Amino acid sequence: MLFKPEPPPVSYNPGVLSRAHEPAPCSCQHPPRRALPTVSTGTVVTVLVGGVVLTALLAAVAVSAVAVAVAAVVLRSLLRDRSYQR
């Protein structure tokens, strides 16, 4: 029912790697690799601060929209009740 672990064969040695699958070195001329662009810490900080500011603005707009919607519902309810009372 349960899996029973079996010890590896005696000839198994994980420290020895087989080099039979390595490709043979070629004699062709490869162009030099391009260097990756470097990113300074100032750029990273600017992007992070910009993201935080944009997220805060989005949250402020969402909260304002919810507040306006609640105010509209309350005003509508007050005006409806006032028209029924006359």
mmCIF file of N, CA, C and O in Angstrom:
data_model
loop_
_atom_site.group_PDB
_atom_site.id
_atom_site.type_symbol
_atom_site.label_atom_id
_atom_site.label_comp_id
_atom_site.label_asym_id
_atom_site.label_seq_id
_atom_site.Cartn_x
_atom_site.Cartn_y
_atom_site.Cartn_z
ATOM 1 N N MET A 1 0.808 -1.183 0.000
ATOM 2 C CA MET A 1 0.000 0.000 0.000
ATOM 3 C C MET A 1 0.860 1.259 0.000
ATOM 4 O O MET A 1 0.607 2.165 -0.764
ATOM 5 N N LEU A 2 1.828 1.290 0.843
ATOM 6 C CA LEU A 2 2.703 2.449 0.883
ATOM 7 C C LEU A 2 3.897 2.204 -0.018
ATOM 8 O O LEU A 2 4.296 1.072 -0.281
ATOM 9 N N PHE A 3 4.455 3.297 -0.505
ATOM 10 C CA PHE A 3 5.643 3.171 -1.332
ATOM 11 C C PHE A 3 6.832 2.799 -0.457
ATOM 12 O O PHE A 3 7.056 3.386 0.586
ATOM 13 N N LYS A 4 7.577 1.829 -0.927
ATOM 14 C CA LYS A 4 8.756 1.418 -0.191
ATOM 15 C C LYS A 4 9.985 1.898 -0.957
ATOM 16 O O LYS A 4 10.187 1.509 -2.108
ATOM 17 N N PRO A 5 10.793 2.734 -0.356
ATOM 18 C CA PRO A 5 11.979 3.215 -1.077
ATOM 19 C C PRO A 5 12.990 2.084 -1.259
ATOM 20 O O PRO A 5 13.169 1.240 -0.398
ATOM 21 N N GLU A 6 13.605 2.100 -2.408
ATOM 22 C CA GLU A 6 14.624 1.105 -2.693
ATOM 23 C C GLU A 6 15.964 1.819 -2.813
ATOM 24 O O GLU A 6 16.049 2.881 -3.417
ATOM 25 N N PRO A 7 17.001 1.257 -2.267
ATOM 26 C CA PRO A 7 18.319 1.899 -2.397
ATOM 27 C C PRO A 7 18.777 1.841 -3.849
ATOM 28 O O PRO A 7 18.430 0.931 -4.596
ATOM 29 N N PRO A 8 19.554 2.831 -4.277
ATOM 30 C CA PRO A 8 20.041 2.820 -5.665
ATOM 31 C C PRO A 8 21.032 1.684 -5.866
ATOM 32 O O PRO A 8 21.585 1.142 -4.911
ATOM 33 N N PRO A 9 21.249 1.320 -7.121
ATOM 34 C CA PRO A 9 22.221 0.250 -7.385
ATOM 35 C C PRO A 9 23.606 0.649 -6.886
ATOM 36 O O PRO A 9 23.918 1.810 -6.708
ATOM 37 N N VAL A 10 24.437 -0.333 -6.694
ATOM 38 C CA VAL A 10 25.771 -0.105 -6.144
ATOM 39 C C VAL A 10 26.611 0.758 -7.084
ATOM 40 O O VAL A 10 27.408 1.576 -6.644
ATOM 41 N N SER A 11 26.419 0.630 -8.391
ATOM 42 C CA SER A 11 27.251 1.369 -9.337
ATOM 43 C C SER A 11 26.822 2.830 -9.462
ATOM 44 O O SER A 11 27.445 3.592 -10.182
ATOM 45 N N TYR A 12 25.781 3.251 -8.786
ATOM 46 C CA TYR A 12 25.278 4.628 -8.860
ATOM 47 C C TYR A 12 26.195 5.552 -8.062
ATOM 48 O O TYR A 12 26.456 5.345 -6.892
ATOM 49 N N ASN A 13 26.702 6.592 -8.711
ATOM 50 C CA ASN A 13 27.547 7.579 -8.055
ATOM 51 C C ASN A 13 27.103 8.964 -8.534
ATOM 52 O O ASN A 13 27.403 9.353 -9.665
ATOM 53 N N PRO A 14 26.389 9.714 -7.711
ATOM 54 C CA PRO A 14 25.860 11.001 -8.183
ATOM 55 C C PRO A 14 26.943 12.044 -8.391
ATOM 56 O O PRO A 14 26.727 13.033 -9.057
ATOM 57 N N GLY A 15 28.138 11.863 -7.875
ATOM 58 C CA GLY A 15 29.203 12.844 -8.041
ATOM 59 C C GLY A 15 29.848 12.803 -9.410
ATOM 60 O O GLY A 15 30.462 13.766 -9.846
ATOM 61 N N VAL A 16 29.709 11.713 -10.128
ATOM 62 C CA VAL A 16 30.348 11.568 -11.432
ATOM 63 C C VAL A 16 29.319 11.902 -12.508
ATOM 64 O O VAL A 16 28.257 11.314 -12.566
ATOM 65 N N LEU A 17 29.654 12.880 -13.338
ATOM 66 C CA LEU A 17 28.757 13.266 -14.424
ATOM 67 C C LEU A 17 29.238 12.658 -15.726
ATOM 68 O O LEU A 17 30.442 12.607 -15.997
ATOM 69 N N SER A 18 28.305 12.243 -16.522
ATOM 70 C CA SER A 18 28.646 11.681 -17.821
ATOM 71 C C SER A 18 28.813 12.828 -18.818
ATOM 72 O O SER A 18 27.980 13.709 -18.911
ATOM 73 N N ARG A 19 29.900 12.831 -19.568
ATOM 74 C CA ARG A 19 30.146 13.884 -20.550
ATOM 75 C C ARG A 19 29.836 13.396 -21.971
ATOM 76 O O ARG A 19 30.230 14.031 -22.945
ATOM 77 N N ALA A 20 29.136 12.295 -22.091
ATOM 78 C CA ALA A 20 28.837 11.752 -23.408
ATOM 79 C C ALA A 20 27.826 12.611 -24.163
ATOM 80 O O ALA A 20 27.793 12.599 -25.384
ATOM 81 N N HIS A 21 27.005 13.394 -23.484
ATOM 82 C CA HIS A 21 25.950 14.159 -24.133
ATOM 83 C C HIS A 21 26.348 15.608 -24.410
ATOM 84 O O HIS A 21 25.535 16.389 -24.855
ATOM 85 N N GLU A 22 27.585 15.985 -24.128
ATOM 86 C CA GLU A 22 28.001 17.357 -24.401
ATOM 87 C C GLU A 22 28.281 17.510 -25.881
ATOM 88 O O GLU A 22 28.872 16.629 -26.517
ATOM 89 N N PRO A 23 27.874 18.647 -26.473
ATOM 90 C CA PRO A 23 28.155 18.843 -27.903
ATOM 91 C C PRO A 23 29.637 19.114 -28.131
ATOM 92 O O PRO A 23 30.335 19.660 -27.273
ATOM 93 N N ALA A 24 30.091 18.718 -29.275
ATOM 94 C CA ALA A 24 31.496 18.937 -29.622
ATOM 95 C C ALA A 24 31.701 20.422 -29.914
ATOM 96 O O ALA A 24 30.825 21.074 -30.473
ATOM 97 N N PRO A 25 32.847 20.980 -29.527
ATOM 98 C CA PRO A 25 33.092 22.400 -29.825
ATOM 99 C C PRO A 25 33.190 22.612 -31.330
ATOM 100 O O PRO A 25 33.746 21.800 -32.060
ATOM 101 N N CYS A 26 32.599 23.712 -31.792
ATOM 102 C CA CYS A 26 32.607 23.978 -33.230
ATOM 103 C C CYS A 26 33.743 24.931 -33.575
ATOM 104 O O CYS A 26 34.288 25.627 -32.724
ATOM 105 N N SER A 27 34.075 24.977 -34.839
ATOM 106 C CA SER A 27 35.172 25.840 -35.281
ATOM 107 C C SER A 27 34.653 27.121 -35.938
ATOM 108 O O SER A 27 35.426 27.853 -36.534
ATOM 109 N N CYS A 28 33.362 27.386 -35.845
ATOM 110 C CA CYS A 28 32.801 28.575 -36.484
ATOM 111 C C CYS A 28 33.001 29.812 -35.597
ATOM 112 O O CYS A 28 33.242 29.713 -34.405
ATOM 113 N N GLN A 29 32.899 30.975 -36.208
ATOM 114 C CA GLN A 29 33.086 32.236 -35.487
ATOM 115 C C GLN A 29 31.733 32.745 -35.003
ATOM 116 O O GLN A 29 30.851 33.025 -35.802
ATOM 117 N N HIS A 30 31.560 32.862 -33.716
ATOM 118 C CA HIS A 30 30.321 33.394 -33.144
ATOM 119 C C HIS A 30 30.509 34.877 -32.843
ATOM 120 O O HIS A 30 31.575 35.289 -32.385
ATOM 121 N N PRO A 31 29.467 35.690 -33.092
ATOM 122 C CA PRO A 31 29.596 37.106 -32.739
ATOM 123 C C PRO A 31 29.645 37.267 -31.221
ATOM 124 O O PRO A 31 29.087 36.444 -30.483
ATOM 125 N N PRO A 32 30.290 38.288 -30.730
ATOM 126 C CA PRO A 32 30.356 38.461 -29.274
ATOM 127 C C PRO A 32 28.972 38.760 -28.710
ATOM 128 O O PRO A 32 28.130 39.348 -29.382
ATOM 129 N N ARG A 33 28.764 38.331 -27.506
ATOM 130 C CA ARG A 33 27.472 38.561 -26.864
ATOM 131 C C ARG A 33 27.330 40.026 -26.487
ATOM 132 O O ARG A 33 28.283 40.668 -26.058
ATOM 133 N N ARG A 34 26.100 40.521 -26.653
ATOM 134 C CA ARG A 34 25.842 41.904 -26.250
ATOM 135 C C ARG A 34 25.715 41.962 -24.736
ATOM 136 O O ARG A 34 25.164 41.057 -24.107
ATOM 137 N N ALA A 35 26.208 43.034 -24.183
ATOM 138 C CA ALA A 35 26.094 43.210 -22.735
ATOM 139 C C ALA A 35 24.670 43.635 -22.400
ATOM 140 O O ALA A 35 24.036 44.391 -23.129
ATOM 141 N N LEU A 36 24.164 43.122 -21.312
ATOM 142 C CA LEU A 36 22.824 43.495 -20.873
ATOM 143 C C LEU A 36 22.858 44.918 -20.335
ATOM 144 O O LEU A 36 23.837 45.354 -19.744
ATOM 145 N N PRO A 37 21.778 45.672 -20.551
ATOM 146 C CA PRO A 37 21.762 47.035 -20.024
ATOM 147 C C PRO A 37 21.764 47.021 -18.497
ATOM 148 O O PRO A 37 21.117 46.183 -17.870
ATOM 149 N N THR A 38 22.495 47.949 -17.937
ATOM 150 C CA THR A 38 22.554 48.024 -16.486
ATOM 151 C C THR A 38 21.431 48.913 -15.979
ATOM 152 O O THR A 38 21.044 49.885 -16.631
ATOM 153 N N VAL A 39 20.906 48.580 -14.844
ATOM 154 C CA VAL A 39 19.830 49.349 -14.223
ATOM 155 C C VAL A 39 20.365 49.887 -12.913
ATOM 156 O O VAL A 39 20.820 49.127 -12.056
ATOM 157 N N SER A 40 20.297 51.207 -12.768
ATOM 158 C CA SER A 40 20.812 51.805 -11.546
ATOM 159 C C SER A 40 19.757 51.732 -10.449
ATOM 160 O O SER A 40 18.564 51.539 -10.702
ATOM 161 N N THR A 41 20.188 51.913 -9.215
ATOM 162 C CA THR A 41 19.246 51.863 -8.093
ATOM 163 C C THR A 41 18.301 53.050 -8.136
ATOM 164 O O THR A 41 17.160 52.949 -7.678
ATOM 165 N N GLY A 42 18.756 54.171 -8.690
ATOM 166 C CA GLY A 42 17.868 55.331 -8.815
ATOM 167 C C GLY A 42 16.688 55.038 -9.718
ATOM 168 O O GLY A 42 15.556 55.465 -9.446
ATOM 169 N N THR A 43 16.924 54.279 -10.781
ATOM 170 C CA THR A 43 15.839 53.908 -11.686
ATOM 171 C C THR A 43 14.849 52.991 -10.990
ATOM 172 O O THR A 43 13.629 53.154 -11.121
ATOM 173 N N VAL A 44 15.356 52.051 -10.241
ATOM 174 C CA VAL A 44 14.483 51.121 -9.522
ATOM 175 C C VAL A 44 13.643 51.868 -8.500
ATOM 176 O O VAL A 44 12.424 51.655 -8.390
ATOM 177 N N VAL A 45 14.264 52.784 -7.766
ATOM 178 C CA VAL A 45 13.528 53.563 -6.761
ATOM 179 C C VAL A 45 12.468 54.419 -7.441
ATOM 180 O O VAL A 45 11.332 54.520 -6.966
ATOM 181 N N THR A 46 12.803 55.027 -8.572
ATOM 182 C CA THR A 46 11.841 55.863 -9.288
ATOM 183 C C THR A 46 10.637 55.051 -9.750
ATOM 184 O O THR A 46 9.486 55.488 -9.612
ATOM 185 N N VAL A 47 10.882 53.879 -10.272
ATOM 186 C CA VAL A 47 9.786 53.028 -10.739
ATOM 187 C C VAL A 47 8.916 52.588 -9.561
ATOM 188 O O VAL A 47 7.682 52.599 -9.639
ATOM 189 N N LEU A 48 9.546 52.224 -8.454
ATOM 190 C CA LEU A 48 8.765 51.791 -7.286
ATOM 191 C C LEU A 48 7.941 52.933 -6.711
ATOM 192 O O LEU A 48 6.757 52.754 -6.388
ATOM 193 N N VAL A 49 8.538 54.121 -6.591
ATOM 194 C CA VAL A 49 7.790 55.262 -6.057
ATOM 195 C C VAL A 49 6.660 55.632 -7.000
ATOM 196 O O VAL A 49 5.542 55.927 -6.560
ATOM 197 N N GLY A 50 6.925 55.605 -8.303
ATOM 198 C CA GLY A 50 5.866 55.886 -9.269
ATOM 199 C C GLY A 50 4.727 54.887 -9.170
ATOM 200 O O GLY A 50 3.548 55.262 -9.242
ATOM 201 N N GLY A 51 5.054 53.628 -8.976
ATOM 202 C CA GLY A 51 4.013 52.618 -8.810
ATOM 203 C C GLY A 51 3.193 52.833 -7.557
ATOM 204 O O GLY A 51 1.966 52.677 -7.559
ATOM 205 N N VAL A 52 3.852 53.210 -6.476
ATOM 206 C CA VAL A 52 3.131 53.462 -5.224
ATOM 207 C C VAL A 52 2.205 54.668 -5.384
ATOM 208 O O VAL A 52 1.046 54.647 -4.952
ATOM 209 N N VAL A 53 2.699 55.719 -6.029
ATOM 210 C CA VAL A 53 1.874 56.923 -6.222
ATOM 211 C C VAL A 53 0.680 56.612 -7.110
ATOM 212 O O VAL A 53 -0.455 57.018 -6.812
ATOM 213 N N LEU A 54 0.894 55.891 -8.198
ATOM 214 C CA LEU A 54 -0.220 55.551 -9.080
ATOM 215 C C LEU A 54 -1.237 54.651 -8.387
ATOM 216 O O LEU A 54 -2.446 54.800 -8.572
ATOM 217 N N THR A 55 -0.770 53.735 -7.572
ATOM 218 C CA THR A 55 -1.682 52.873 -6.826
ATOM 219 C C THR A 55 -2.495 53.686 -5.827
ATOM 220 O O THR A 55 -3.700 53.464 -5.662
ATOM 221 N N ALA A 56 -1.848 54.642 -5.163
ATOM 222 C CA ALA A 56 -2.569 55.493 -4.213
ATOM 223 C C ALA A 56 -3.611 56.348 -4.925
ATOM 224 O O ALA A 56 -4.732 56.522 -4.426
ATOM 225 N N LEU A 57 -3.261 56.866 -6.095
ATOM 226 C CA LEU A 57 -4.239 57.655 -6.855
ATOM 227 C C LEU A 57 -5.416 56.797 -7.287
ATOM 228 O O LEU A 57 -6.582 57.235 -7.225
ATOM 229 N N LEU A 58 -5.165 55.592 -7.719
ATOM 230 C CA LEU A 58 -6.242 54.690 -8.123
ATOM 231 C C LEU A 58 -7.140 54.369 -6.935
ATOM 232 O O LEU A 58 -8.376 54.346 -7.062
ATOM 233 N N ALA A 59 -6.544 54.132 -5.778
ATOM 234 C CA ALA A 59 -7.351 53.860 -4.578
ATOM 235 C C ALA A 59 -8.176 55.080 -4.201
ATOM 236 O O ALA A 59 -9.346 54.950 -3.804
ATOM 237 N N ALA A 60 -7.607 56.287 -4.320
ATOM 238 C CA ALA A 60 -8.353 57.505 -3.999
ATOM 239 C C ALA A 60 -9.540 57.682 -4.936
ATOM 240 O O ALA A 60 -10.637 58.058 -4.505
ATOM 241 N N VAL A 61 -9.337 57.404 -6.208
ATOM 242 C CA VAL A 61 -10.443 57.514 -7.171
ATOM 243 C C VAL A 61 -11.526 56.489 -6.852
ATOM 244 O O VAL A 61 -12.718 56.795 -6.908
ATOM 245 N N ALA A 62 -11.132 55.285 -6.498
ATOM 246 C CA ALA A 62 -12.123 54.248 -6.169
ATOM 247 C C ALA A 62 -12.913 54.628 -4.926
ATOM 248 O O ALA A 62 -14.142 54.477 -4.890
ATOM 249 N N VAL A 63 -12.247 55.140 -3.894
ATOM 250 C CA VAL A 63 -12.949 55.537 -2.670
ATOM 251 C C VAL A 63 -13.885 56.699 -2.960
ATOM 252 O O VAL A 63 -15.028 56.739 -2.467
ATOM 253 N N SER A 64 -13.441 57.654 -3.766
ATOM 254 C CA SER A 64 -14.299 58.789 -4.122
ATOM 255 C C SER A 64 -15.525 58.319 -4.899
ATOM 256 O O SER A 64 -16.641 58.813 -4.668
ATOM 257 N N ALA A 65 -15.349 57.392 -5.804
ATOM 258 C CA ALA A 65 -16.476 56.873 -6.578
ATOM 259 C C ALA A 65 -17.487 56.177 -5.681
ATOM 260 O O ALA A 65 -18.709 56.341 -5.841
ATOM 261 N N VAL A 66 -17.002 55.410 -4.723
ATOM 262 C CA VAL A 66 -17.915 54.738 -3.787
ATOM 263 C C VAL A 66 -18.650 55.766 -2.943
ATOM 264 O O VAL A 66 -19.868 55.643 -2.708
ATOM 265 N N ALA A 67 -17.952 56.811 -2.507
ATOM 266 C CA ALA A 67 -18.592 57.844 -1.693
ATOM 267 C C ALA A 67 -19.667 58.576 -2.489
ATOM 268 O O ALA A 67 -20.761 58.854 -1.973
ATOM 269 N N VAL A 68 -19.400 58.892 -3.740
ATOM 270 C CA VAL A 68 -20.394 59.564 -4.579
ATOM 271 C C VAL A 68 -21.593 58.652 -4.811
ATOM 272 O O VAL A 68 -22.738 59.099 -4.782
ATOM 273 N N ALA A 69 -21.355 57.363 -5.020
ATOM 274 C CA ALA A 69 -22.465 56.424 -5.234
ATOM 275 C C ALA A 69 -23.333 56.320 -3.996
ATOM 276 O O ALA A 69 -24.563 56.308 -4.085
ATOM 277 N N VAL A 70 -22.716 56.264 -2.820
ATOM 278 C CA VAL A 70 -23.491 56.187 -1.580
ATOM 279 C C VAL A 70 -24.289 57.476 -1.384
ATOM 280 O O VAL A 70 -25.477 57.444 -1.005
ATOM 281 N N ALA A 71 -23.674 58.616 -1.648
ATOM 282 C CA ALA A 71 -24.391 59.887 -1.510
ATOM 283 C C ALA A 71 -25.559 59.954 -2.477
ATOM 284 O O ALA A 71 -26.644 60.448 -2.122
ATOM 285 N N ALA A 72 -25.395 59.465 -3.692
ATOM 286 C CA ALA A 72 -26.491 59.467 -4.663
ATOM 287 C C ALA A 72 -27.639 58.593 -4.200
ATOM 288 O O ALA A 72 -28.817 58.966 -4.329
ATOM 289 N N VAL A 73 -27.333 57.444 -3.637
ATOM 290 C CA VAL A 73 -28.393 56.549 -3.146
ATOM 291 C C VAL A 73 -29.133 57.193 -1.978
ATOM 292 O O VAL A 73 -30.365 57.131 -1.888
ATOM 293 N N VAL A 74 -28.390 57.830 -1.081
ATOM 294 C CA VAL A 74 -29.028 58.480 0.069
ATOM 295 C C VAL A 74 -29.907 59.628 -0.396
ATOM 296 O O VAL A 74 -31.057 59.774 0.061
ATOM 297 N N LEU A 75 -29.418 60.474 -1.287
ATOM 298 C CA LEU A 75 -30.230 61.590 -1.795
ATOM 299 C C LEU A 75 -31.464 61.092 -2.535
ATOM 300 O O LEU A 75 -32.560 61.644 -2.378
ATOM 301 N N ARG A 76 -31.294 60.033 -3.305
ATOM 302 C CA ARG A 76 -32.445 59.475 -4.024
ATOM 303 C C ARG A 76 -33.493 58.960 -3.041
ATOM 304 O O ARG A 76 -34.698 59.167 -3.224
ATOM 305 N N SER A 77 -33.024 58.309 -2.002
ATOM 306 C CA SER A 77 -33.948 57.798 -0.993
ATOM 307 C C SER A 77 -34.655 58.942 -0.275
ATOM 308 O O SER A 77 -35.862 58.878 -0.028
ATOM 309 N N LEU A 78 -33.936 60.001 0.064
ATOM 310 C CA LEU A 78 -34.552 61.144 0.737
ATOM 311 C C LEU A 78 -35.568 61.837 -0.157
ATOM 312 O O LEU A 78 -36.655 62.224 0.300
ATOM 313 N N LEU A 79 -35.243 62.001 -1.412
ATOM 314 C CA LEU A 79 -36.172 62.661 -2.325
ATOM 315 C C LEU A 79 -37.402 61.792 -2.597
ATOM 316 O O LEU A 79 -38.508 62.306 -2.752
ATOM 317 N N ARG A 80 -37.231 60.502 -2.664
ATOM 318 C CA ARG A 80 -38.363 59.604 -2.892
ATOM 319 C C ARG A 80 -39.309 59.650 -1.691
ATOM 320 O O ARG A 80 -40.525 59.725 -1.854
ATOM 321 N N ASP A 81 -38.755 59.595 -0.474
ATOM 322 C CA ASP A 81 -39.595 59.644 0.720
ATOM 323 C C ASP A 81 -40.314 60.981 0.824
ATOM 324 O O ASP A 81 -41.454 61.040 1.262
ATOM 325 N N ARG A 82 -39.696 62.043 0.409
ATOM 326 C CA ARG A 82 -40.315 63.361 0.493
ATOM 327 C C ARG A 82 -41.492 63.468 -0.491
ATOM 328 O O ARG A 82 -42.492 64.071 -0.183
ATOM 329 N N SER A 83 -41.349 62.849 -1.669
ATOM 330 C CA SER A 83 -42.448 62.933 -2.632
ATOM 331 C C SER A 83 -43.634 62.090 -2.198
ATOM 332 O O SER A 83 -44.787 62.399 -2.536
ATOM 333 N N TYR A 84 -43.420 61.017 -1.445
ATOM 334 C CA TYR A 84 -44.536 60.198 -0.961
ATOM 335 C C TYR A 84 -45.259 60.858 0.198
ATOM 336 O O TYR A 84 -46.418 60.583 0.454
ATOM 337 N N GLN A 85 -44.588 61.731 0.938
ATOM 338 C CA GLN A 85 -45.197 62.343 2.118
ATOM 339 C C GLN A 85 -46.187 63.447 1.732
ATOM 340 O O GLN A 85 -47.025 63.802 2.523
ATOM 341 N N ARG A 86 -46.134 64.015 0.574
ATOM 342 C CA ARG A 86 -47.044 65.103 0.184
ATOM 343 C C ARG A 86 -48.354 64.615 -0.223
ATOM 344 O O ARG A 86 -48.876 63.759 -0.549
#
